[in-house]
mmCIF file of C-alpha atoms in Angstrom:
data_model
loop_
_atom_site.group_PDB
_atom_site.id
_atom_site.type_symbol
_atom_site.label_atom_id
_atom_site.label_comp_id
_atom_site.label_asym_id
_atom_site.label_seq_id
_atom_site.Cartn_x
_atom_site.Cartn_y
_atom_site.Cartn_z
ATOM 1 C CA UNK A 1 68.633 59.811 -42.492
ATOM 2 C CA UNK A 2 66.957 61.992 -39.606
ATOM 3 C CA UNK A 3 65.871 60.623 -36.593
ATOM 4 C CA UNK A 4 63.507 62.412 -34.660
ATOM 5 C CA UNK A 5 60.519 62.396 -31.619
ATOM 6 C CA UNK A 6 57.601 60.835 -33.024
ATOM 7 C CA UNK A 7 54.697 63.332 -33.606
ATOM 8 C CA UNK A 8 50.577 62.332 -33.757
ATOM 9 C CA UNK A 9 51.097 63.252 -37.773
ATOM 10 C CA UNK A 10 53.039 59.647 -38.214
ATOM 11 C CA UNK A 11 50.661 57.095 -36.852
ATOM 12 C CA UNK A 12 49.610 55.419 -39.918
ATOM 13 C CA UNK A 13 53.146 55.792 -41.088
ATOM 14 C CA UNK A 14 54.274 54.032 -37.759
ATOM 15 C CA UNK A 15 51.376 51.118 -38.779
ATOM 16 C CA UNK A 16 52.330 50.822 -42.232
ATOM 17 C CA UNK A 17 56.471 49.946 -40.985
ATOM 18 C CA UNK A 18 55.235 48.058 -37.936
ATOM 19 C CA UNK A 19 52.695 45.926 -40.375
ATOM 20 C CA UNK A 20 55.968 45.506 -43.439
ATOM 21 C CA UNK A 21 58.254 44.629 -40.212
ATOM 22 C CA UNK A 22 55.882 41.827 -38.844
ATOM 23 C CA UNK A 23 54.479 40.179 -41.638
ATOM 24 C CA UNK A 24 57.990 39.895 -43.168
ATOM 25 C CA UNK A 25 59.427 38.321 -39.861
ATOM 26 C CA UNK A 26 56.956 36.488 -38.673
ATOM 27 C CA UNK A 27 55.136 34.672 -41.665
ATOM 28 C CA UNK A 28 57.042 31.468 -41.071
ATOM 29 C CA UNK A 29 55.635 31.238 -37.040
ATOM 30 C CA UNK A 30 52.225 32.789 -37.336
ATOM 31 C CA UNK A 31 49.238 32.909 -39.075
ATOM 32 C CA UNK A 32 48.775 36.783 -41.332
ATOM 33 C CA UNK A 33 45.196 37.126 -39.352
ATOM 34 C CA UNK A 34 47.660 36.846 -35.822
ATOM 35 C CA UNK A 35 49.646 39.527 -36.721
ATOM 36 C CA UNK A 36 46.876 41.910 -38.718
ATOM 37 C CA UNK A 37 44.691 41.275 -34.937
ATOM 38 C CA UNK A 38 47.898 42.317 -33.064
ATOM 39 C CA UNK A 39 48.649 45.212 -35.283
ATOM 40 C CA UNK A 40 45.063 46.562 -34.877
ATOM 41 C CA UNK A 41 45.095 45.930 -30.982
ATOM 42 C CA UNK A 42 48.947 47.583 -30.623
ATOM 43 C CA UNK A 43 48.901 50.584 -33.507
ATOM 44 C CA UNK A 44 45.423 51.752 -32.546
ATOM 45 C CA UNK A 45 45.384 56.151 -32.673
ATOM 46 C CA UNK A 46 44.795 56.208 -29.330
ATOM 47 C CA UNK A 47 47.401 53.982 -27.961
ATOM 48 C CA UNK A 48 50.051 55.694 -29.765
ATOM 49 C CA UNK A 49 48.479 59.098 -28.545
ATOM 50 C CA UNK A 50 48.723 57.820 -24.676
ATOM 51 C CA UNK A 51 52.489 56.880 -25.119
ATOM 52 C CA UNK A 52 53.140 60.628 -26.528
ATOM 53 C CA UNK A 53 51.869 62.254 -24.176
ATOM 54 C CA UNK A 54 53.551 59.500 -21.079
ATOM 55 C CA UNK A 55 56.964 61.080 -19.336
ATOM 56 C CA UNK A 56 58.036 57.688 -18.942
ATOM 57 C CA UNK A 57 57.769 56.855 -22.824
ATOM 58 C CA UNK A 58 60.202 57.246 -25.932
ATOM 59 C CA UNK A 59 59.495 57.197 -29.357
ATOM 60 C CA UNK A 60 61.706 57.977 -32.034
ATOM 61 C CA UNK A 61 60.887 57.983 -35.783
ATOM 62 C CA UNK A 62 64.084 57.652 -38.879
ATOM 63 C CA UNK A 63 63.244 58.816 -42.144
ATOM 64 C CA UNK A 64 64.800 59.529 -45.334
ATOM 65 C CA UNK A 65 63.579 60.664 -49.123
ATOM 66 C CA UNK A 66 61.457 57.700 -48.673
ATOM 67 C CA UNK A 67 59.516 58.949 -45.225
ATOM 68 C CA UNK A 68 59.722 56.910 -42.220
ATOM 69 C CA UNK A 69 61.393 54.234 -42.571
ATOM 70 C CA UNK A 70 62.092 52.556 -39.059
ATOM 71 C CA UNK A 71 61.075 53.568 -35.098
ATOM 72 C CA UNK A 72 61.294 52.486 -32.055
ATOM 73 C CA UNK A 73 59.039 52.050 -28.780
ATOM 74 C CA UNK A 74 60.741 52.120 -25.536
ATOM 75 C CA UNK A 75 59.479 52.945 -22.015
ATOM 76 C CA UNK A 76 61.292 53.366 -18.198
ATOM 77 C CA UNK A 77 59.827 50.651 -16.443
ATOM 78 C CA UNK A 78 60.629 49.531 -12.728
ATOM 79 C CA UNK A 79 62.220 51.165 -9.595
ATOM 80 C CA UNK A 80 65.039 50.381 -8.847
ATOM 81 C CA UNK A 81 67.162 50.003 -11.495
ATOM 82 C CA UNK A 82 64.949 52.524 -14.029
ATOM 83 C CA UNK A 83 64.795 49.654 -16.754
ATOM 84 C CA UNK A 84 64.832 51.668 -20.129
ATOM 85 C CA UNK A 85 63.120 48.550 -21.912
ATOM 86 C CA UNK A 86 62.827 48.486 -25.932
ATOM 87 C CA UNK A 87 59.235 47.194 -26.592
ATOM 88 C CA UNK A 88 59.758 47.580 -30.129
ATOM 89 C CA UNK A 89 62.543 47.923 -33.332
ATOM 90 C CA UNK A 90 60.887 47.700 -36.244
ATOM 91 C CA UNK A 91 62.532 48.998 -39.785
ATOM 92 C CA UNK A 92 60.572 48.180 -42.621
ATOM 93 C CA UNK A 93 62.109 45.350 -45.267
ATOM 94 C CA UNK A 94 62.818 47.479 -47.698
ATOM 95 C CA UNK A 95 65.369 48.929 -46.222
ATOM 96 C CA UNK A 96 66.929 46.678 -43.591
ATOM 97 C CA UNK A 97 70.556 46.427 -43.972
ATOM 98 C CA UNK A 98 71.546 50.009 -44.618
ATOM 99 C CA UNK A 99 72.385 50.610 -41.157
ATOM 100 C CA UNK A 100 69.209 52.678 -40.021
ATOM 101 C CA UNK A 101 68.602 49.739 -37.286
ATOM 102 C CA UNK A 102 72.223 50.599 -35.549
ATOM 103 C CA UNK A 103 72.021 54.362 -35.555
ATOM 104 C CA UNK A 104 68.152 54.005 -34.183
ATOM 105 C CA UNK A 105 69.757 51.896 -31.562
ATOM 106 C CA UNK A 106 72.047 54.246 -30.659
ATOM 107 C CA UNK A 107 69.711 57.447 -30.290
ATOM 108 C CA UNK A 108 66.766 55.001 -28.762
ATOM 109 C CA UNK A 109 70.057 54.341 -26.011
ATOM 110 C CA UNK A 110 70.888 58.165 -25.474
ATOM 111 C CA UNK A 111 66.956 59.660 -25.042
ATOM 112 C CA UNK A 112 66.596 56.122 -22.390
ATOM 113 C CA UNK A 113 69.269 57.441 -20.459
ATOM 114 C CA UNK A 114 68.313 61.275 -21.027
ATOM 115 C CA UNK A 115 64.960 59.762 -19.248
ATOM 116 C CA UNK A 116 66.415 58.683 -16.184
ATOM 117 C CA UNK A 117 67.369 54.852 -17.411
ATOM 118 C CA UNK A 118 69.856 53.563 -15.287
ATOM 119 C CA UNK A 119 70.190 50.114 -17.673
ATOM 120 C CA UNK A 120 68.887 49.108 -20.911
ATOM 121 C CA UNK A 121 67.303 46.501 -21.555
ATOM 122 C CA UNK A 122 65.608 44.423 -24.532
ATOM 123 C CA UNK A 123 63.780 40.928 -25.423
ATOM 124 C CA UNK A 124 63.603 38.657 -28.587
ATOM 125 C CA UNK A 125 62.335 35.662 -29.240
ATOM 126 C CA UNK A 126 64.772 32.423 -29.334
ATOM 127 C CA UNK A 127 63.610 31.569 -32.677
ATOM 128 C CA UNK A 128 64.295 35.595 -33.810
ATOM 129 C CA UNK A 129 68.038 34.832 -34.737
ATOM 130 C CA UNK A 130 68.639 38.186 -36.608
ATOM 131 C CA UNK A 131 67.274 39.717 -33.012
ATOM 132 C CA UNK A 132 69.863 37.856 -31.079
ATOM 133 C CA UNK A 133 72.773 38.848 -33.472
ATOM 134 C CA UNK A 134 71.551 42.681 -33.568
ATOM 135 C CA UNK A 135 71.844 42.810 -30.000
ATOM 136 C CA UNK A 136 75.241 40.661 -29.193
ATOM 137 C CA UNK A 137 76.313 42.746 -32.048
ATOM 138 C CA UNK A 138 75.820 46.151 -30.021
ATOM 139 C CA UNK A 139 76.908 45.692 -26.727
ATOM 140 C CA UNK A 140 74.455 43.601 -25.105
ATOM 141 C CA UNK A 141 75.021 40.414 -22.965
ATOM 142 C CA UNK A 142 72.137 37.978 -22.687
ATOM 143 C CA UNK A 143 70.811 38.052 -18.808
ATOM 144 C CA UNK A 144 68.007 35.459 -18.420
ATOM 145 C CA UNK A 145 64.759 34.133 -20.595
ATOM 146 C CA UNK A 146 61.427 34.119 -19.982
ATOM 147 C CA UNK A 147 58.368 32.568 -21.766
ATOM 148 C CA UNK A 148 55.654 34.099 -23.386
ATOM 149 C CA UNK A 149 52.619 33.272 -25.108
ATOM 150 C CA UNK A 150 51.776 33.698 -29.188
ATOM 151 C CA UNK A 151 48.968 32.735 -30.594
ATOM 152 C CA UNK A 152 48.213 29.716 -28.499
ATOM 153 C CA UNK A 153 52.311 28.852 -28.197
ATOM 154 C CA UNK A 154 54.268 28.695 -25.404
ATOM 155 C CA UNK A 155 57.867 30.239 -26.796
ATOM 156 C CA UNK A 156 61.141 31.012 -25.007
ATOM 157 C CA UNK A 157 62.097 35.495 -25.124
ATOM 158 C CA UNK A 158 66.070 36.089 -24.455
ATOM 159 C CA UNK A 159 66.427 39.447 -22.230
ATOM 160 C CA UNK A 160 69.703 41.070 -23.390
ATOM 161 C CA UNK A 161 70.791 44.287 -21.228
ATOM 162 C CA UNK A 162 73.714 46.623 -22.566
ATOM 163 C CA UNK A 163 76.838 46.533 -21.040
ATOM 164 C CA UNK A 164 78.499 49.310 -22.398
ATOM 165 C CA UNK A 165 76.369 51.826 -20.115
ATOM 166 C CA UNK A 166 77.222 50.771 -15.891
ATOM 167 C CA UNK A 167 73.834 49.552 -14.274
ATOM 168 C CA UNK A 168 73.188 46.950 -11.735
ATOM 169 C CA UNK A 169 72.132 43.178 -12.549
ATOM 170 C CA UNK A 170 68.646 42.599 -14.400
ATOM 171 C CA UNK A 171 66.991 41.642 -11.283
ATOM 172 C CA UNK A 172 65.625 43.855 -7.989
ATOM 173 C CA UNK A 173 63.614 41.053 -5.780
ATOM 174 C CA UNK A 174 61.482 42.380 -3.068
ATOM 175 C CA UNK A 175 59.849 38.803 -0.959
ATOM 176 C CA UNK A 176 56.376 40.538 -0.544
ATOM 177 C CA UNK A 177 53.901 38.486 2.238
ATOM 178 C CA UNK A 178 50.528 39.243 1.441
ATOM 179 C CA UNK A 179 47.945 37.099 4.302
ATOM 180 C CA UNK A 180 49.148 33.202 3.140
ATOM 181 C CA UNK A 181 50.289 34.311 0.164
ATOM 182 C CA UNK A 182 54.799 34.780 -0.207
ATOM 183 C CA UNK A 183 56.342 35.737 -3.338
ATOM 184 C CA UNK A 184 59.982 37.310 -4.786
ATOM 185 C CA UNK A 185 58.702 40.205 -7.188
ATOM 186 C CA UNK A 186 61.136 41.435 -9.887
ATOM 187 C CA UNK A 187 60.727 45.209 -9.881
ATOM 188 C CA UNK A 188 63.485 44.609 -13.055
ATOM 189 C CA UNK A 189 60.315 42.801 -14.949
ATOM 190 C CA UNK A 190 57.971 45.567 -15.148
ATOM 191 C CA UNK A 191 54.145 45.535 -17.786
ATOM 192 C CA UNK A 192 52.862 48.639 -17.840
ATOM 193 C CA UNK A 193 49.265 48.853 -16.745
ATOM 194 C CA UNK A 194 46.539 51.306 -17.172
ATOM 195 C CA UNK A 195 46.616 51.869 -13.757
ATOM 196 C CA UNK A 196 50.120 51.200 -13.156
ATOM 197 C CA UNK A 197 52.683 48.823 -13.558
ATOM 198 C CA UNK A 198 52.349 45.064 -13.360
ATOM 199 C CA UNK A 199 55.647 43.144 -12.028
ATOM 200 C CA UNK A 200 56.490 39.047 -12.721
ATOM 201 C CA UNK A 201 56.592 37.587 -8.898
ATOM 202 C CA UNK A 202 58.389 33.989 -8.434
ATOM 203 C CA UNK A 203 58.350 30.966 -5.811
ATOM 204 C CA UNK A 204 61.644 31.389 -5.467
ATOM 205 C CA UNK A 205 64.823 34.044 -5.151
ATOM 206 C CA UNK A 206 66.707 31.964 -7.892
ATOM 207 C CA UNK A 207 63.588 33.132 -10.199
ATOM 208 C CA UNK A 208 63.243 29.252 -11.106
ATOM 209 C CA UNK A 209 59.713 29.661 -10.687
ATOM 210 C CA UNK A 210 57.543 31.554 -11.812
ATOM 211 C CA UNK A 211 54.445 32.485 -9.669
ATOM 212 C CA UNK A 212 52.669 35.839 -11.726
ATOM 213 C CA UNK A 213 52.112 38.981 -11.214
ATOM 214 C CA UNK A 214 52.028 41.408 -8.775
ATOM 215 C CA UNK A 215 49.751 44.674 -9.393
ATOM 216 C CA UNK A 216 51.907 47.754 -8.048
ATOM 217 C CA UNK A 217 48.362 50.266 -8.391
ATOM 218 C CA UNK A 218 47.276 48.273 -5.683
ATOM 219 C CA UNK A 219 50.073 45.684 -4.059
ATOM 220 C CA UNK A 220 47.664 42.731 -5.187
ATOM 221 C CA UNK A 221 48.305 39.487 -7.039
ATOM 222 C CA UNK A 222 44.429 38.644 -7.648
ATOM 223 C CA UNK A 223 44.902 39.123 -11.286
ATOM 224 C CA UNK A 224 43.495 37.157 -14.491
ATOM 225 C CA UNK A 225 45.276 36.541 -18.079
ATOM 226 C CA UNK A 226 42.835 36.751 -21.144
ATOM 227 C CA UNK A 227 43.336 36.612 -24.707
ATOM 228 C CA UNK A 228 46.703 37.603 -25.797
ATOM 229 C CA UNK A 229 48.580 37.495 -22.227
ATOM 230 C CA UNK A 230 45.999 40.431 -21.493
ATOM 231 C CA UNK A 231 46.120 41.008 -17.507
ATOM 232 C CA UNK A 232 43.345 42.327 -15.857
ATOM 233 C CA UNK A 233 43.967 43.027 -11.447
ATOM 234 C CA UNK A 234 40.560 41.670 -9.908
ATOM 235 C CA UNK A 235 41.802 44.166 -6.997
ATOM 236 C CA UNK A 236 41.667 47.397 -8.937
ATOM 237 C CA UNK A 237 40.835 47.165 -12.465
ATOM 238 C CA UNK A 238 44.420 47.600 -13.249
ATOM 239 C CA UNK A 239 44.868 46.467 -17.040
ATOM 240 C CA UNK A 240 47.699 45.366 -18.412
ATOM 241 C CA UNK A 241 47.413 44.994 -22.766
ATOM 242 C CA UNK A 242 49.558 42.845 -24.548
ATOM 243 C CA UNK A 243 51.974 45.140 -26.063
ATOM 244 C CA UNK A 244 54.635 42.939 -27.657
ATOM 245 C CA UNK A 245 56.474 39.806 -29.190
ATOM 246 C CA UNK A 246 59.950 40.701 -29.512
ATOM 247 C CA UNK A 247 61.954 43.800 -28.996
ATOM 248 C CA UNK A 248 64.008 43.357 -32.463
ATOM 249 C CA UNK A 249 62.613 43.057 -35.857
ATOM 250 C CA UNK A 250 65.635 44.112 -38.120
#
């Protein structure tokens, strides 16, 4: 197996592993017209062309006789600590348990760091228990939860870091005052935005409570969800697409 930078040659490859991956983990929780919408709105051309051509992006192809047969999506998000999150993990059905999930891991780990990533960092849903194993499985502790939203359903995501690389705790809270309005922002929980990132805010320091998010283009939290946890700043135009369920699909 070969694992190698993603090139503008392996999009519909990348769609045809990323549709195998979902539908085959996901058939039990959500409807097939769900997942084809997502795969549509998350695999277009030109989304995969943006995250190319981003310094802040990583995306790594594996293939064998067979072509591509897994990749992975990962971005350094935040400030302080560089978060090099894993959006996505996907290796096709066919050939899940072979091992191409581990040694994708392990490269997707080395070109985070080789970016600047001072941590890694990934999410999977509760109900994903083959997620939750992968990760225990290579080195990663689980830090917190947070909810998201899929199709319609309010479910609980597990953040796992790594802790065989040294980085600080999954958390870097600024309290930001802006006029009445207080809030603890997470520069740890970083959505990347058209305009730049989005970052989850809380009532609280002890992150018990949520309060949104705060638009770092232009230090506002006048922002609006739409369909699919889409986030559009009112401030800015800032636009934040839904980019993910779950980090792991193996």
């Amino acid at each position: 197996m070969q694992i190698r930078d993603a090139t503008a040659d392996d999009f519909e490859a990348l769609r045809a592993v990323a549709a195998a991956s979902l539908h085959d983990s996901y058939h039990h929780m959500l409807d097939p017209k769900t997942i084809d919408e997502a795969l549509e709105e998350w695999y277009a051309a030109d989304l995969l062309a943006q995250q190319l051509a981003d310094d802040d992006a990583v995306l790594l192809v594996a293939e064998d006789d067979a072509g591509i047969v897994a990749f992975s999506q990962s971005e350094i998000m935040g400030k302080t600590p560089a978060d090099g999150r894993i959006l996505w993990l996907h290796v096709h059905p066919d050939h899940r348990g072979h091992g191409y999930g581990s040694r994708l891991l392990t490269r997707t780990k080395e070109a985070l760091v080789d970016h600047g990533a001072q941590q890694i960092s990934g999410a999977v849903l509760d109900g994903n228990r083959h997620g939750n194993e992968f990760y225990r499985a290579h080195g990663f502790e689980r830090a917190g939860d947070r909810t998201v939203t899929v199709a319609d359903e309010t479910l609980t995501e597990n953040v796992f870091v790594a802790t065989d690389e040294e980085h600080v705790e999954w958390e870097s809270l600024d309290e930001v005052t802006l006029g009445d309005e207080t809030a603890y922002v997470n520069y740890a929980e970083a959505h990347r935005g058209t305009e730049g990132q989005f970052y989850e805010a809380y009532v609280d320091a002890e992150r018990e409570r949520r309060y949104g998010l705060f638009c770092g283009a232009c230090n506002s939290f006048d922002n609006a969800m739409g369909p699919m946890e889409e986030v559009v700043c009112n401030s800015c135009g800032n636009r934040r697409k839904a980019t993910r369920w779950d980090a792991a699909y193996l």
